[in-house]
Amino acid sequence: MRTDNHAKRILLGISGGIAAYKAPLVVRKLRNLGADVVPVLTQNATRFVTETALQAVADNRPRTDLWDAEAEAAMGHIELARWADAVVIAPATANVIARLAHGIADDLLTTLYLATTAPVFVAPAMNVRMWEHVATQRNLERLRDDGVTVLGPADGEQACGEFGPGRMIEPDEIAEKVTAAISTRVLDGTRVLITAGPTREFLDPVRFISNRSSGRQGFALAEAARDAGAEVTLVAGPVHLSTPTGIERIDVVSAQEMKDAVTQRAPDADIFVSVAAVADYRPHTVHDQKLKKSQQPSTDFRVALKENEDIVGSIAGVEPRPFVVGFAAETENPLEHAREKRRRKCMDAIVVNDVSDAAIGFDSSDNAVTLIHAGGEMGLPKMRKGAIARRLVDEIATLYASAGRGS
Ligand code: CTP
């Protein structure tokens, strides 16, 4: 089992209903959001989903049996119950809900439920009549009284052909709800301003200079900061991403527009995270009409450029100012360049990634970064951009607090 000190540790209980075939997806979604997941299957669950599939996606050995001497020797069930930051049971059948409600501990999953002090979430999945049965509703009421969070179920067509409530809510919804509920609110009460995406610098009405930034890392950071309790304003360049709920989004196109939006809002921000890949230059002249090839030289056509103002530098260089974190995408000597950039732009911290590696960076959903600050450097290995974001938010919150700015 990996010993990642910061990742949220989740025991994913899987009970024996048809929705168990979605359990590997639940594991993946949780891991995408930065969690370390140990699947725990009931005997009946093993009829619907294989341990091999779960092992592959979780990268942790699934547990099924209270009496597995080898697994118990590696980590006993009481230790496992203590290890968890949360227990999620998805799908939760009517039977497992009944056993949990009555404190019956007759297998590994139900024993772990009694032994843990971590928050517990259940995502029910069953036939609509079973869901509506007074016994099931009574058991759920009891679980709610015991502090268990019930996620769903959703309405719709069921595997048995009936319609109505009883479908397990979708894996991404489960992962998001659980992660949001257990994320430590390290940024409670803070206002965070984030820039994301590229900028476009127009040459004429149809042509522009831009870059490959997708905006995904900035958007992931905005979500992670929101989940950590911050009030988030996201200034976004042109990107194909939907606005995360609970976040104020301001769309801009050019570096100048981005600078104006940031300058206006920075005085209200406690933390400014400049993730945007701001174009360094813009065309000297922006033509009103589309440039005609016939009017240009056929060889050696030149476009005069002028430098854009440095947004992060303009914010970091003037007191009073928010806590400032920059980003740097580099293709060579990433650490050296980033250290120099941090000093030059007076940033409190900088996050650097090596975009020459195609497996991380621009178009990838993964990233690997190093966070550099005055007191040291910390590398985060390749993981989902969402996971990187959560880890960075934790680190930024710690740095912000130790700079005497946070709580
Ligand atoms: N940045 C900014 N305004 C600019 C250019 C960059 O705020 N006009 C910010 C970016 O959002 C990022 C940091 O500065 O947080 C570093 O960006 P980068 O383009 O790597 O820095 P440059 O100084 O432009 O360095 P390079 O010569 O490598 O392009």
mmCIF file of N, CA, C and O and ligand atoms in Angstrom, residues 195 274-280 308-313 325-330 341 344-345 347 350, ligand 1:
data_model
loop_
_atom_site.group_PDB
_atom_site.id
_atom_site.type_symbol
_atom_site.label_atom_id
_atom_site.label_comp_id
_atom_site.label_asym_id
_atom_site.label_seq_id
_atom_site.Cartn_x
_atom_site.Cartn_y
_atom_site.Cartn_z
ATOM 1 N N THR A 195 -5.864 32.818 -12.361
ATOM 2 C CA THR A 195 -5.976 32.969 -13.815
ATOM 3 C C THR A 195 -5.705 31.610 -14.447
ATOM 4 O O THR A 195 -4.943 30.806 -13.904
ATOM 5 N N SER A 274 -1.379 32.548 -10.394
ATOM 6 C CA SER A 274 -1.307 32.921 -11.799
ATOM 7 C C SER A 274 -0.943 31.697 -12.632
ATOM 8 O O SER A 274 0.221 31.416 -12.884
ATOM 9 N N VAL A 275 -1.980 30.943 -13.030
ATOM 10 C CA VAL A 275 -1.719 29.711 -13.786
ATOM 11 C C VAL A 275 -1.729 29.998 -15.288
ATOM 12 O O VAL A 275 -1.178 29.253 -16.080
ATOM 13 N N ALA A 276 -2.360 31.086 -15.689
ATOM 14 C CA ALA A 276 -2.534 31.359 -17.115
ATOM 15 C C ALA A 276 -1.209 31.402 -17.863
ATOM 16 O O ALA A 276 -0.190 31.854 -17.347
ATOM 17 N N ALA A 277 -1.277 30.909 -19.096
ATOM 18 C CA ALA A 277 -0.135 31.028 -20.001
ATOM 19 C C ALA A 277 -0.361 32.307 -20.795
ATOM 20 O O ALA A 277 -0.963 32.302 -21.870
ATOM 21 N N VAL A 278 0.064 33.400 -20.194
ATOM 22 C CA VAL A 278 -0.190 34.715 -20.793
ATOM 23 C C VAL A 278 0.767 34.907 -21.969
ATOM 24 O O VAL A 278 1.967 34.644 -21.838
ATOM 25 N N ALA A 279 0.244 35.364 -23.108
ATOM 26 C CA ALA A 279 1.125 35.610 -24.255
ATOM 27 C C ALA A 279 2.101 36.719 -23.884
ATOM 28 O O ALA A 279 1.697 37.752 -23.342
ATOM 29 N N ASP A 280 3.368 36.493 -24.158
ATOM 30 C CA ASP A 280 4.376 37.486 -23.777
ATOM 31 C C ASP A 280 4.352 38.709 -24.691
ATOM 32 O O ASP A 280 4.761 39.796 -24.295
ATOM 33 N N ASN A 308 3.884 42.283 -23.804
ATOM 34 C CA ASN A 308 2.754 42.475 -22.887
ATOM 35 C C ASN A 308 3.290 42.732 -21.493
ATOM 36 O O ASN A 308 4.352 42.237 -21.133
ATOM 37 N N GLU A 309 2.512 43.449 -20.735
ATOM 38 C CA GLU A 309 2.921 43.677 -19.341
ATOM 39 C C GLU A 309 2.855 42.381 -18.556
ATOM 40 O O GLU A 309 1.997 41.533 -18.842
ATOM 41 N N ASP A 310 3.725 42.237 -17.590
ATOM 42 C CA ASP A 310 3.724 41.029 -16.786
ATOM 43 C C ASP A 310 2.662 41.170 -15.679
ATOM 44 O O ASP A 310 2.803 42.006 -14.788
ATOM 45 N N ILE A 311 1.642 40.336 -15.742
ATOM 46 C CA ILE A 311 0.528 40.491 -14.805
ATOM 47 C C ILE A 311 0.968 40.135 -13.386
ATOM 48 O O ILE A 311 0.804 40.905 -12.445
ATOM 49 N N VAL A 312 1.563 38.941 -13.255
ATOM 50 C CA VAL A 312 1.919 38.479 -11.915
ATOM 51 C C VAL A 312 2.964 39.402 -11.286
ATOM 52 O O VAL A 312 2.897 39.728 -10.101
ATOM 53 N N GLY A 313 3.893 39.871 -12.122
ATOM 54 C CA GLY A 313 4.926 40.778 -11.608
ATOM 55 C C GLY A 313 4.311 42.088 -11.125
ATOM 56 O O GLY A 313 4.716 42.644 -10.096
ATOM 57 N N VAL A 325 1.353 33.161 -6.093
ATOM 58 C CA VAL A 325 1.923 31.900 -6.590
ATOM 59 C C VAL A 325 1.889 31.930 -8.115
ATOM 60 O O VAL A 325 0.838 32.148 -8.710
ATOM 61 N N GLY A 326 3.039 31.716 -8.728
ATOM 62 C CA GLY A 326 3.096 31.687 -10.189
ATOM 63 C C GLY A 326 3.270 30.275 -10.705
ATOM 64 O O GLY A 326 3.485 29.335 -9.937
ATOM 65 N N PHE A 327 3.160 30.149 -12.003
ATOM 66 C CA PHE A 327 3.393 28.867 -12.661
ATOM 67 C C PHE A 327 4.444 29.064 -13.744
ATOM 68 O O PHE A 327 4.545 30.160 -14.301
ATOM 69 N N ALA A 328 5.185 28.033 -14.045
ATOM 70 C CA ALA A 328 6.132 28.127 -15.148
ATOM 71 C C ALA A 328 6.124 26.820 -15.915
ATOM 72 O O ALA A 328 6.251 25.744 -15.320
ATOM 73 N N ALA A 329 5.908 26.916 -17.210
ATOM 74 C CA ALA A 329 5.995 25.740 -18.077
ATOM 75 C C ALA A 329 7.324 25.860 -18.800
ATOM 76 O O ALA A 329 7.566 26.837 -19.499
ATOM 77 N N GLU A 330 8.186 24.898 -18.607
ATOM 78 C CA GLU A 330 9.534 25.003 -19.171
ATOM 79 C C GLU A 330 9.854 23.785 -20.037
ATOM 80 O O GLU A 330 9.291 22.705 -19.820
ATOM 81 N N LYS A 341 12.768 32.809 -12.093
ATOM 82 C CA LYS A 341 11.506 33.516 -12.332
ATOM 83 C C LYS A 341 10.846 33.939 -11.027
ATOM 84 O O LYS A 341 10.288 35.022 -10.913
ATOM 85 N N ARG A 344 12.764 36.922 -9.756
ATOM 86 C CA ARG A 344 12.613 38.103 -10.621
ATOM 87 C C ARG A 344 11.226 38.725 -10.480
ATOM 88 O O ARG A 344 11.070 39.930 -10.473
ATOM 89 N N LYS A 345 10.199 37.850 -10.349
ATOM 90 C CA LYS A 345 8.829 38.377 -10.311
ATOM 91 C C LYS A 345 8.308 38.554 -8.881
ATOM 92 O O LYS A 345 7.127 38.784 -8.678
ATOM 93 N N MET A 347 7.638 36.504 -6.531
ATOM 94 C CA MET A 347 6.529 35.617 -6.172
ATOM 95 C C MET A 347 6.864 34.867 -4.885
ATOM 96 O O MET A 347 8.015 34.535 -4.627
ATOM 97 N N ILE A 350 6.428 29.313 -6.727
ATOM 98 C CA ILE A 350 6.195 29.044 -8.152
ATOM 99 C C ILE A 350 6.059 27.536 -8.342
ATOM 100 O O ILE A 350 6.727 26.751 -7.658
HETATM 101 N N1 CTP B 1 2.816 35.797 -16.488
HETATM 102 C C1 CTP B 1 2.046 36.922 -16.316
HETATM 103 N N2 CTP B 1 1.999 37.873 -17.287
HETATM 104 C C2 CTP B 1 2.728 37.738 -18.418
HETATM 105 C C3 CTP B 1 3.528 36.592 -18.600
HETATM 106 C C4 CTP B 1 3.536 35.635 -17.619
HETATM 107 O O1 CTP B 1 1.382 37.052 -15.281
HETATM 108 N N3 CTP B 1 2.664 38.684 -19.333
HETATM 109 C C5 CTP B 1 2.863 34.808 -15.391
HETATM 110 C C6 CTP B 1 2.292 33.457 -15.718
HETATM 111 O O2 CTP B 1 0.913 33.367 -15.430
HETATM 112 C C7 CTP B 1 3.098 32.557 -14.796
HETATM 113 C C8 CTP B 1 4.448 33.258 -14.690
HETATM 114 O O3 CTP B 1 4.199 34.594 -15.079
HETATM 115 O O4 CTP B 1 2.569 32.506 -13.506
HETATM 116 C C9 CTP B 1 5.530 32.690 -15.540
HETATM 117 O O5 CTP B 1 5.130 32.720 -16.876
HETATM 118 P P1 CTP B 1 6.187 32.451 -18.050
HETATM 119 O O6 CTP B 1 5.529 32.698 -19.378
HETATM 120 O O7 CTP B 1 6.827 31.144 -17.816
HETATM 121 O O8 CTP B 1 7.222 33.595 -17.688
HETATM 122 P P2 CTP B 1 8.065 34.546 -18.564
HETATM 123 O O9 CTP B 1 8.631 35.578 -17.665
HETATM 124 O O10 CTP B 1 7.256 35.047 -19.711
HETATM 125 O O11 CTP B 1 9.236 33.629 -19.042
HETATM 126 P P3 CTP B 1 9.625 33.021 -20.466
HETATM 127 O O12 CTP B 1 10.740 33.875 -20.931
HETATM 128 O O13 CTP B 1 10.041 31.619 -20.132
HETATM 129 O O14 CTP B 1 8.395 33.096 -21.323
#
